[in-house]
mmCIF file of C-alpha atoms in Angstrom:
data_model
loop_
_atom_site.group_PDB
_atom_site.id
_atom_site.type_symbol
_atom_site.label_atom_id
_atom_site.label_comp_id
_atom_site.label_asym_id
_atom_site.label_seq_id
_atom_site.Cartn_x
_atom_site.Cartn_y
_atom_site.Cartn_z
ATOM 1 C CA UNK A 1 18.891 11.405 17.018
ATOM 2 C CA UNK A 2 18.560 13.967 14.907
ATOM 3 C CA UNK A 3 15.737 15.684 13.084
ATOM 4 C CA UNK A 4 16.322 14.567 9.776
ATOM 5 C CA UNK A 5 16.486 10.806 11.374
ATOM 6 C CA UNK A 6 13.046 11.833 13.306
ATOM 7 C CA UNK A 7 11.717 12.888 10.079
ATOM 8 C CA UNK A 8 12.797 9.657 7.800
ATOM 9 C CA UNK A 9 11.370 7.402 10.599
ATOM 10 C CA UNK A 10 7.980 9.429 10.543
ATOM 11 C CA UNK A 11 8.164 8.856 6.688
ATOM 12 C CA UNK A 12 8.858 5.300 6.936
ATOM 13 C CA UNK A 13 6.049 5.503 9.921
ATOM 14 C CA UNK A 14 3.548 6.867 6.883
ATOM 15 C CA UNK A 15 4.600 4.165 4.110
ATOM 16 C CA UNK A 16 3.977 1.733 6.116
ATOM 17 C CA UNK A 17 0.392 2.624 6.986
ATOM 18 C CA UNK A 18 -0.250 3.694 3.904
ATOM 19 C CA UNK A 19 0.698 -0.262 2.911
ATOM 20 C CA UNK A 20 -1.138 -1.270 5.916
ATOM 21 C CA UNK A 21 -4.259 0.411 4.821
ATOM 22 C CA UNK A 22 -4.112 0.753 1.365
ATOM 23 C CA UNK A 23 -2.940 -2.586 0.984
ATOM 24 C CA UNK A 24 -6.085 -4.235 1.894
ATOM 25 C CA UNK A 25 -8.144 -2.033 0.269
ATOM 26 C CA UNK A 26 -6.189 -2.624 -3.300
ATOM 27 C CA UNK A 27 -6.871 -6.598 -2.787
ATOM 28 C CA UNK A 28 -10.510 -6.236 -2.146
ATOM 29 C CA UNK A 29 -10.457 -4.420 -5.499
ATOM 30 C CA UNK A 30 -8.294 -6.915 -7.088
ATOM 31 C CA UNK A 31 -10.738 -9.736 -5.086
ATOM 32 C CA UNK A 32 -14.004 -7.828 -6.752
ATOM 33 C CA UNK A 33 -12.924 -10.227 -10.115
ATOM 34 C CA UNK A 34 -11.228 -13.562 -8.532
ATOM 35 C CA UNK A 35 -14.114 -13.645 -5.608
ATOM 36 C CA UNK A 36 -17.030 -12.063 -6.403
ATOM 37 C CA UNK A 37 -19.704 -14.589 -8.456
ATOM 38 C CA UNK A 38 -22.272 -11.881 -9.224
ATOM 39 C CA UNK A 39 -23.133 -7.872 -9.159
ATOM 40 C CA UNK A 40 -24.509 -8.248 -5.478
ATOM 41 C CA UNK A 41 -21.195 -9.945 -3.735
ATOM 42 C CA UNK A 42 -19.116 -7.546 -5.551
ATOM 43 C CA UNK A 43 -21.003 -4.175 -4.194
ATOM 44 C CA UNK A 44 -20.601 -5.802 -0.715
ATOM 45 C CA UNK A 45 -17.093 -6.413 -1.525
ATOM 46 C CA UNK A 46 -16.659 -2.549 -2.900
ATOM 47 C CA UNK A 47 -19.046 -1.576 0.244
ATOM 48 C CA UNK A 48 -16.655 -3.093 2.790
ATOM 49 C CA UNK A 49 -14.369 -0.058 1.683
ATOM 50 C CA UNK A 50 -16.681 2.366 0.544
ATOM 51 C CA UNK A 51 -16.404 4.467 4.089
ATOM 52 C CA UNK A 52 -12.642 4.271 3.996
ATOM 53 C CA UNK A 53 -10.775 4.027 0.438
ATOM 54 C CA UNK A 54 -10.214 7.899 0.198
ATOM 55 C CA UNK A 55 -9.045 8.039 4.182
ATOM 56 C CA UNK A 56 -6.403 5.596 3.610
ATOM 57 C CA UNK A 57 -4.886 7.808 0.265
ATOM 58 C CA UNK A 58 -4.777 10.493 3.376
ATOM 59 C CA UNK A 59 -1.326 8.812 3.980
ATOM 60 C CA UNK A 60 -0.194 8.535 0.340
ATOM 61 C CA UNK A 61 -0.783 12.033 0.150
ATOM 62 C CA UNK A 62 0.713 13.008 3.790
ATOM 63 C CA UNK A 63 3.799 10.534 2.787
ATOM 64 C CA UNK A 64 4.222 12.540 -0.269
ATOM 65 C CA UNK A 65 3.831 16.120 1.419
ATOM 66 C CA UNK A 66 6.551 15.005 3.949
ATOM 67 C CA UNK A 67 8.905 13.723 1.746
ATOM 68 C CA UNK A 68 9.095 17.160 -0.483
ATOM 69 C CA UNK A 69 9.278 19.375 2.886
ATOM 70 C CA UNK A 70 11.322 17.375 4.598
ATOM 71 C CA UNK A 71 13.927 16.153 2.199
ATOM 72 C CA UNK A 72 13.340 17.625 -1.146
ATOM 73 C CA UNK A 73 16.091 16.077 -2.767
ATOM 74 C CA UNK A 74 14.611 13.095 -2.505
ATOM 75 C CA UNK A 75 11.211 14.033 -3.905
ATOM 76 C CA UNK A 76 13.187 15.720 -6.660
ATOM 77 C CA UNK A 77 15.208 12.611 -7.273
ATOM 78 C CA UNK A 78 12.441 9.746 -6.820
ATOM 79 C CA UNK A 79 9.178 11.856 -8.529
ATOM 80 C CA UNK A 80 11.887 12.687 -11.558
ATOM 81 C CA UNK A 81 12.602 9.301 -11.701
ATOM 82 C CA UNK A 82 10.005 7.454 -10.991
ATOM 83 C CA UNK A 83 8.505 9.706 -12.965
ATOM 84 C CA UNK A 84 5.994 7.181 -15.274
ATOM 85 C CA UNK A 85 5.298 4.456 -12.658
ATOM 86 C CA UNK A 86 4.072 6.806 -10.891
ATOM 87 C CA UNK A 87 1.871 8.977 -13.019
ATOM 88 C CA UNK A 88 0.539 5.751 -13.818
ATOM 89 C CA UNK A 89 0.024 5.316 -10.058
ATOM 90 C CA UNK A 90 -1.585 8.456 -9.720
ATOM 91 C CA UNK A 91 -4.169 7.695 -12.615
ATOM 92 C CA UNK A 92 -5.205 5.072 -11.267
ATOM 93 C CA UNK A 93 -5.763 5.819 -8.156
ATOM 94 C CA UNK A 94 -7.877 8.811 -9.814
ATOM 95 C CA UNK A 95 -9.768 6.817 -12.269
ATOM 96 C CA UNK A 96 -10.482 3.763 -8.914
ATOM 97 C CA UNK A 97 -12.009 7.043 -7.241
ATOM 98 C CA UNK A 98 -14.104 7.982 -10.383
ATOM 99 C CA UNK A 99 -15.011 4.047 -10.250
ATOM 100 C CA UNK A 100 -16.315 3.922 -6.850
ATOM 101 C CA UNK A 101 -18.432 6.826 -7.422
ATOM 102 C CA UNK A 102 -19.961 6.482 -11.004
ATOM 103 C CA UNK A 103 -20.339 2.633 -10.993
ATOM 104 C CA UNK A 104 -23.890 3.402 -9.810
ATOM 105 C CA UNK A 105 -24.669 6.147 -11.089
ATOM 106 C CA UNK A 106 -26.274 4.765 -13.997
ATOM 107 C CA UNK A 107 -28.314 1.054 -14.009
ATOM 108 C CA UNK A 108 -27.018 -0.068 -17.538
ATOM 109 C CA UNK A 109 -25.307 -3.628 -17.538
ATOM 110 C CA UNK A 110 -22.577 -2.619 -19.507
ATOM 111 C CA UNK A 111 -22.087 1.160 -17.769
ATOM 112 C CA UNK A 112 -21.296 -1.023 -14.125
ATOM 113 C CA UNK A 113 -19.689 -3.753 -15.820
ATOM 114 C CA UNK A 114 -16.651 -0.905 -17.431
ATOM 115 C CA UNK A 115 -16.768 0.272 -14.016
ATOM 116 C CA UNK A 116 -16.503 -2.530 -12.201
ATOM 117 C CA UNK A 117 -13.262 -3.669 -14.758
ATOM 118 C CA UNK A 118 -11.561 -0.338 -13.895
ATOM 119 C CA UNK A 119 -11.726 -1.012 -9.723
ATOM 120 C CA UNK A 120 -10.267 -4.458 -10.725
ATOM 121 C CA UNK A 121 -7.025 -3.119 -12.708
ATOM 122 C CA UNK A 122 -6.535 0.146 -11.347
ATOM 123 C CA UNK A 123 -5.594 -2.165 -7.818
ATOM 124 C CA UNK A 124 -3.716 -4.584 -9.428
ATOM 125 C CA UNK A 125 -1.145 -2.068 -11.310
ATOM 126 C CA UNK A 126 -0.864 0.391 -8.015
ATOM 127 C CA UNK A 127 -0.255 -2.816 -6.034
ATOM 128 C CA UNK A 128 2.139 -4.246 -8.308
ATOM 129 C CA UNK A 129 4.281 -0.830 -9.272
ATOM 130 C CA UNK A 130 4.297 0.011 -5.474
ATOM 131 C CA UNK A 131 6.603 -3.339 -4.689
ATOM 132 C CA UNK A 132 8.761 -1.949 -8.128
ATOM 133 C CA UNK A 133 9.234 1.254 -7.060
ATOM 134 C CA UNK A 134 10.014 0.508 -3.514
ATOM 135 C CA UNK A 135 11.933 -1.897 -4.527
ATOM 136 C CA UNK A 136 13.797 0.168 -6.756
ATOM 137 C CA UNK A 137 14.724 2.389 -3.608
ATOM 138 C CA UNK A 138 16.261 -0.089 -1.811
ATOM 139 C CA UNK A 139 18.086 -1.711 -4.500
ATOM 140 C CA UNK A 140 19.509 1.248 -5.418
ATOM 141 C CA UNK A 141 19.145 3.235 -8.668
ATOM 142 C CA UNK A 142 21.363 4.958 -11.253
ATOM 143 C CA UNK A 143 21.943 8.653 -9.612
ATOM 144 C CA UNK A 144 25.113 10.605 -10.874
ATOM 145 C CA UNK A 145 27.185 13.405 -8.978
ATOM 146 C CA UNK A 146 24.456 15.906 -9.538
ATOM 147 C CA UNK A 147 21.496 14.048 -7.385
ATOM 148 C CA UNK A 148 19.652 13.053 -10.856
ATOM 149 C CA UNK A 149 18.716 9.767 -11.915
ATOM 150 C CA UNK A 150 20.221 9.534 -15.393
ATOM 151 C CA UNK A 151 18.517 5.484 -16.339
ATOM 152 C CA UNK A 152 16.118 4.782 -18.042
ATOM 153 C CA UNK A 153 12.521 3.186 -17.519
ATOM 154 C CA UNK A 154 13.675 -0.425 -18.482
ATOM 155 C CA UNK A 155 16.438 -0.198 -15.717
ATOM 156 C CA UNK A 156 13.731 0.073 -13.278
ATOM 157 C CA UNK A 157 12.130 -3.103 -14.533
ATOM 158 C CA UNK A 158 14.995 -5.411 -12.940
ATOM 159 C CA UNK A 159 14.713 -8.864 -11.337
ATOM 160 C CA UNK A 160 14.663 -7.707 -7.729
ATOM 161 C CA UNK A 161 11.807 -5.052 -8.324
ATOM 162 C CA UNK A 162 9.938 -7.533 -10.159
ATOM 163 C CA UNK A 163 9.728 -9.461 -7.480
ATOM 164 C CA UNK A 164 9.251 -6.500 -5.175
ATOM 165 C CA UNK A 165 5.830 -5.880 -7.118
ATOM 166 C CA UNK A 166 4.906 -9.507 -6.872
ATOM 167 C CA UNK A 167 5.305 -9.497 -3.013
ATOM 168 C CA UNK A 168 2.955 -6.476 -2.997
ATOM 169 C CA UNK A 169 0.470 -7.823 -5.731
ATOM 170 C CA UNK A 170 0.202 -11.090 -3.236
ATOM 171 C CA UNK A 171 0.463 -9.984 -0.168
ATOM 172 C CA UNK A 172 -1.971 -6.960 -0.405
ATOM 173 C CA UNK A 173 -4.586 -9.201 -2.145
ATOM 174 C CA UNK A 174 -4.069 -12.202 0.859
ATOM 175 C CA UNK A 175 -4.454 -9.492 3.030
ATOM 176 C CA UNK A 176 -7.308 -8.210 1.333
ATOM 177 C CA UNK A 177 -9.257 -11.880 1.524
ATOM 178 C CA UNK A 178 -8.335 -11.741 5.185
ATOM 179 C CA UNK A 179 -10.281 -8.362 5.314
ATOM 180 C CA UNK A 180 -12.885 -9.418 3.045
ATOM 181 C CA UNK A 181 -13.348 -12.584 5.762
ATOM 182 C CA UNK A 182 -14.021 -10.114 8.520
ATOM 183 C CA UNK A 183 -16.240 -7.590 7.179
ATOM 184 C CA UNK A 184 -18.633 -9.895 5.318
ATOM 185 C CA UNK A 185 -21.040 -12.850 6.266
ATOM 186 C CA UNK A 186 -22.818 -16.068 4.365
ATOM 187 C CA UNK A 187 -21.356 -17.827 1.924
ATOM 188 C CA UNK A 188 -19.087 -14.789 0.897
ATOM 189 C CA UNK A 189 -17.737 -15.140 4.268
ATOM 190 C CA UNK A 190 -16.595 -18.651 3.665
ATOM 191 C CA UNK A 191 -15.010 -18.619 0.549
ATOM 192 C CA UNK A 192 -13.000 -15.579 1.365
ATOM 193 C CA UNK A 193 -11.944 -17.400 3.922
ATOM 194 C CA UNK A 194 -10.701 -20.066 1.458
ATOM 195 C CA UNK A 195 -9.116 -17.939 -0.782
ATOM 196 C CA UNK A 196 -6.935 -16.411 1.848
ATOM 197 C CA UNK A 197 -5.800 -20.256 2.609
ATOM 198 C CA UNK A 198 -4.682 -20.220 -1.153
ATOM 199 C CA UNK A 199 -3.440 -16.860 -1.713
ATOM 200 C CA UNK A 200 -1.659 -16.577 1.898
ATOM 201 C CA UNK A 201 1.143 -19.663 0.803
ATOM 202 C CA UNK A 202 1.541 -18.521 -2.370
ATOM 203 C CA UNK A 203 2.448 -14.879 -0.495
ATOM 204 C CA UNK A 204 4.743 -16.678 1.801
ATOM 205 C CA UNK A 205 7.582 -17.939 -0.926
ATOM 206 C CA UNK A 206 7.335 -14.960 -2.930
ATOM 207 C CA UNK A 207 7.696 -12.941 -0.076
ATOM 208 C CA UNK A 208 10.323 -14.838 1.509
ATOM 209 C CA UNK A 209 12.563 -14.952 -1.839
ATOM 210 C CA UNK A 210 12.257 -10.705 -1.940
ATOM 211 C CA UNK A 211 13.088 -10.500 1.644
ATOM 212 C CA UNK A 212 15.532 -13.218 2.097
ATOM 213 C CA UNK A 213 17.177 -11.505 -0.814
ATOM 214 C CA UNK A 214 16.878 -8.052 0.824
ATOM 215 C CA UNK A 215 19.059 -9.247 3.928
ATOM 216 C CA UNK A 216 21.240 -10.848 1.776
ATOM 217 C CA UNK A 217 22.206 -7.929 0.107
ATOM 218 C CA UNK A 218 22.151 -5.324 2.509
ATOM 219 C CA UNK A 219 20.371 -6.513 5.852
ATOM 220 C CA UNK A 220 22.000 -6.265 9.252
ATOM 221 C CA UNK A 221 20.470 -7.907 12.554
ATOM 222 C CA UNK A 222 17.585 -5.888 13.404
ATOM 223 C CA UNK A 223 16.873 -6.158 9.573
ATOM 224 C CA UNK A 224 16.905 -9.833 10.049
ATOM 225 C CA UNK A 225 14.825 -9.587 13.229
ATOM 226 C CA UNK A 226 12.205 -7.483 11.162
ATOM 227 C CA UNK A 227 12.478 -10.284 8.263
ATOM 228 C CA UNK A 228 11.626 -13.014 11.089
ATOM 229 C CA UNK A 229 8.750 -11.073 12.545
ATOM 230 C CA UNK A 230 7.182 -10.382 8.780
ATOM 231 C CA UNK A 231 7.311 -14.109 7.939
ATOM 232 C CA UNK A 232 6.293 -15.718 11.606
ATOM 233 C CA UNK A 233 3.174 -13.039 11.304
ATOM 234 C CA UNK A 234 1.868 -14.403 7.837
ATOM 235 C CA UNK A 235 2.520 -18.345 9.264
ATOM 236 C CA UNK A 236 0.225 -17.061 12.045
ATOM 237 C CA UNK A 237 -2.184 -15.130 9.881
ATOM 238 C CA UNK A 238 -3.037 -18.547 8.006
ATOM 239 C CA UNK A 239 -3.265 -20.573 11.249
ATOM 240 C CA UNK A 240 -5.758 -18.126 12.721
ATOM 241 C CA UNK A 241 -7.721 -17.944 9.607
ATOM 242 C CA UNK A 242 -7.826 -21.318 9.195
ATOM 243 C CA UNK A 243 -9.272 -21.790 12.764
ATOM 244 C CA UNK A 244 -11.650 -19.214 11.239
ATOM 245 C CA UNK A 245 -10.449 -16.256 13.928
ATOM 246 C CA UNK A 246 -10.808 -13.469 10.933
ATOM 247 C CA UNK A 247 -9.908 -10.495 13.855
ATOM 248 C CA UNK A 248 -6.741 -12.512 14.542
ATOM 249 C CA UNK A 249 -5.928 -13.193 10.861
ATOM 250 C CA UNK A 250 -6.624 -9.431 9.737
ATOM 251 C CA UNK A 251 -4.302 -8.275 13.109
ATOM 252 C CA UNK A 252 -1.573 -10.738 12.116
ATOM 253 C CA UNK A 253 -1.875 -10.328 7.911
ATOM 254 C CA UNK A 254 -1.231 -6.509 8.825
ATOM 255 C CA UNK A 255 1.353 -7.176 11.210
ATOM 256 C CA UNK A 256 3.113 -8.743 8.027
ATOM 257 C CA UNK A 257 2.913 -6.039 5.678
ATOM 258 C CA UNK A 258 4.231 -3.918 8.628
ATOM 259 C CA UNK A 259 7.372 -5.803 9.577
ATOM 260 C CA UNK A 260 7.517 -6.189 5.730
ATOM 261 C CA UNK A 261 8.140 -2.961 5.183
ATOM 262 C CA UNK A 262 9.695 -1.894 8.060
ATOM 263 C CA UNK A 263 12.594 -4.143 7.351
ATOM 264 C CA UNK A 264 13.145 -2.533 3.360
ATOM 265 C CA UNK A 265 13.537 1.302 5.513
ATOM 266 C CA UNK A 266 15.653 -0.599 8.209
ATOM 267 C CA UNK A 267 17.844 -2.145 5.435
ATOM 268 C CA UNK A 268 18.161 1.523 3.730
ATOM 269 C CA UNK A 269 18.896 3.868 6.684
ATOM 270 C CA UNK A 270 21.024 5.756 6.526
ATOM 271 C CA UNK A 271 20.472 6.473 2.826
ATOM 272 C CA UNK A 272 17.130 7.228 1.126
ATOM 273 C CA UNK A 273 17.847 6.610 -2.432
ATOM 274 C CA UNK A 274 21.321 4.460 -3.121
ATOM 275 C CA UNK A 275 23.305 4.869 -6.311
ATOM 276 C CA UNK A 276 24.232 2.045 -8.165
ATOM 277 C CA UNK A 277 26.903 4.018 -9.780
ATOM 278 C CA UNK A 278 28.981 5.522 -7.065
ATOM 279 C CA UNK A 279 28.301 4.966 -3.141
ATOM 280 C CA UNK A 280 29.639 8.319 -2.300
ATOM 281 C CA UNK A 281 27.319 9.717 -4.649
ATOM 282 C CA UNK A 282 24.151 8.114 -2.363
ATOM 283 C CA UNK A 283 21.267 10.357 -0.931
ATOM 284 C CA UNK A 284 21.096 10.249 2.812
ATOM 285 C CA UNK A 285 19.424 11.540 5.338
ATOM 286 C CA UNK A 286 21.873 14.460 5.828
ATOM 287 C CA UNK A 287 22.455 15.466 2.339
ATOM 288 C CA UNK A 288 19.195 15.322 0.742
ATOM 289 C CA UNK A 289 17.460 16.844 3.954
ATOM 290 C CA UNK A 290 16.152 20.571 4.679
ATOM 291 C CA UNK A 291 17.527 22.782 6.773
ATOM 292 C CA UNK A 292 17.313 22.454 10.153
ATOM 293 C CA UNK A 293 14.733 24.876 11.172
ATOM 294 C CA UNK A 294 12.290 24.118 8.460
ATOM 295 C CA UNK A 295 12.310 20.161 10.101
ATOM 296 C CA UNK A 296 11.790 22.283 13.342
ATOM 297 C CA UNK A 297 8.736 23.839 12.349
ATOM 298 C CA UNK A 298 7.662 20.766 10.400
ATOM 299 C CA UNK A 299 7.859 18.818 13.656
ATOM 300 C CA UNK A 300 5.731 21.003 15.522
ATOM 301 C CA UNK A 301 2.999 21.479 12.740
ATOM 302 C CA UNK A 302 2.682 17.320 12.688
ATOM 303 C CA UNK A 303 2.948 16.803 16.310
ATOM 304 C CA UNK A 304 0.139 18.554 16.214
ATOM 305 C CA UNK A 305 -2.108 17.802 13.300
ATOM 306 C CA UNK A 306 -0.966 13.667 13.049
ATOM 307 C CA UNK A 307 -2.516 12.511 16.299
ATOM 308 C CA UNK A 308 -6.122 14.296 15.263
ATOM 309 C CA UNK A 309 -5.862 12.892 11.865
ATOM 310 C CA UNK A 310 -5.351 9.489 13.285
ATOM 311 C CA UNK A 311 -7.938 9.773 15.777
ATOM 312 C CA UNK A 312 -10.549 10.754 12.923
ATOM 313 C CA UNK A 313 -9.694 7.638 10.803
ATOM 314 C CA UNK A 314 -9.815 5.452 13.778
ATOM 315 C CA UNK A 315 -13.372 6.389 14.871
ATOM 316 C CA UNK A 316 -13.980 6.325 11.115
ATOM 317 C CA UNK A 317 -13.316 2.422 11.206
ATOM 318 C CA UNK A 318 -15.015 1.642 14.901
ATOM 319 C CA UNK A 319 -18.430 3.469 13.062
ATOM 320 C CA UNK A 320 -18.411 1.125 10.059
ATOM 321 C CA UNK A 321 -16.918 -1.887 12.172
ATOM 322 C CA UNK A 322 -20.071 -4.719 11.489
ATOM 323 C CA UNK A 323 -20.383 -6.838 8.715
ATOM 324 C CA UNK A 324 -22.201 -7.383 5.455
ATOM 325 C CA UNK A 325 -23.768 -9.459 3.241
ATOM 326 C CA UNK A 326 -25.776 -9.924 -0.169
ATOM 327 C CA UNK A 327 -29.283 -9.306 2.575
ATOM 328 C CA UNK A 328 -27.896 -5.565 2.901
ATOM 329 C CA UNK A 329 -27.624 -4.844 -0.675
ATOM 330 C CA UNK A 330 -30.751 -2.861 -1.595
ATOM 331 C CA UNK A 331 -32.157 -4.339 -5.037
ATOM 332 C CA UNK A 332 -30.870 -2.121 -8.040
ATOM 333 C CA UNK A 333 -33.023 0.726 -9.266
#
């Protein structure tokens, strides 16, 4: 294996806990509207990520970084692009921050309330432009001879990465009851619980359509044994949340977004961006990658820096490990 193969699967290893993470914390803001009867339930929603949101954009933002060191024309490619899905992406993701801070700042029913709307849509669009994009990538896209994407925005907005975004917009938000189901108790508890029975089938055929559809088109075996895993997980994340073992649901719900997406990079490997108009004109690992001794030196830089950064998060998440509930929300000022 080479580096440039070492450094796509550390990508792909990024993505995916960026989807992992991130994807939970996007349905608990989506969740803040469909779940949440009053101001109290949804501040213990928002608190059961208020220690954590901005660590879990850490791999967003290391995703990013590796992608433009490590094969720039890619980055140049997908950020040209992609260029207004995701500058929409990246204003919401700024304006959710602003949310999570200001919402309080001020005790006015209408100042949280505006607040409280913009957590609720900026995790719906992120988690439904995330399944378009990606599954833009996989699809394939319109690049010419010269690396550049020369279609338009409406070409991205085709049936398979419609779908893509709906598989995202479900499956993070499931996942995101399953969380909420684990961090919280009382009656918030419960019906969390309930809406992850409802949310988790409705997950299951829309997720099963993209990714039977996936393998279709360009799976292979271990694509198919990645496809298998993804939907045997979620079947297993409703039985153990309907037997109400939340720690089992939340391992297995996570476990689906995982093989989820580790079956769309299995299914694109070799290439990282296909063209739609000419295979030969595709963007692999070997021609859109950086020279060999700047992967060298990137390789020793995250060897080093990766592990810390995961140990950090990890204690993060064993320090603000118990639940809560409507009792732990001190009365408004």
């Amino acid at each position: 294996m080479q580096l440039h193969d070492v450094w796509f699967v550390l990508i792909a290893f990024l993505w995916t806990g960026y989807f992992f993470l991130e994807g939970f914390d996007f349905g608990i803001g989506v969740l803040t509207k469909l779940l949440a009867r009053d101001r109290p339930e949804k501040r213990v929603l928002i608190n059961t990520i208020g220690p954590v949101w901005d660590g879990n954009e850490v791999w967003l933002i290391s995703a990013a970084g590796a992608t433009f060191a490590a094969f720039p024309e890619w980055y140049a490619t997908l950020f040209s692009g992609f260029y207004l899905p995701l500058l929409l992406i990246l204003i919401c993701l700024i304006l959710r921050g602003v949310a999570f801070e200001y919402r309080v700042k001020r005790p006015e029913e209408r100042w949280q309330r505006n607040w409280e709307h913009t957590i609720f849509w900026t995790s719906l669009l992120p988690a439904v432009l995330w399944g378009v994009i990606f599954g833009n990538i996989v699809h394939g896209v319109k690049i010419d001879a010269h690396k550049e994407y020369v279609g338009s925005l409406l070409d991205l907005l085709n049936p398979y990465a419609i779908l893509g975004g709906l598989v995202t917009l479900t499956l993070f938000t499931f996942h995101g009851a399953v969380f909420a189901s684990l961090k919280t108790v009382g009656d918030i508890r419960e019906r969390a619980r309930r809406m992850a029975a409802v949310l988790g089938p409705v997950a299951a055929v829309v997720a099963v359509g993209f990714l039977g559809w996936t393998q279709a088109d360009k799976g292979d075996s271990t694509s198919l044994v990645a496809m298998i895993v993804a939907v045997v997980a979620l079947v297993a994340a409703l039985g153990a949340n309907r037997l109400g073992r939340e720690g089992w649901a939340f391992a297995f719900s996570g476990l689906t977004v995982v093989a989820a997406v580790t079956m769309l990079f299995l299914t694109l490997f070799p290439n990282v961006m296909p063209s739609t108009l000419n295979e030969s004109w595709n963007l692999t690992v070997s021609n859109a990658a950086s020279s060999p001794y700047t992967l060298k030196i990137m390789t020793w830089g995250a060897g080093f820096a990766a592990p810390l950064v995961m140990l950090y998060q990890g204690w993060t998440y064993w320090v603000f490990r118990k639940r809560i509930g409507t009792q732990h929300i001190a009365e408004a000022h």
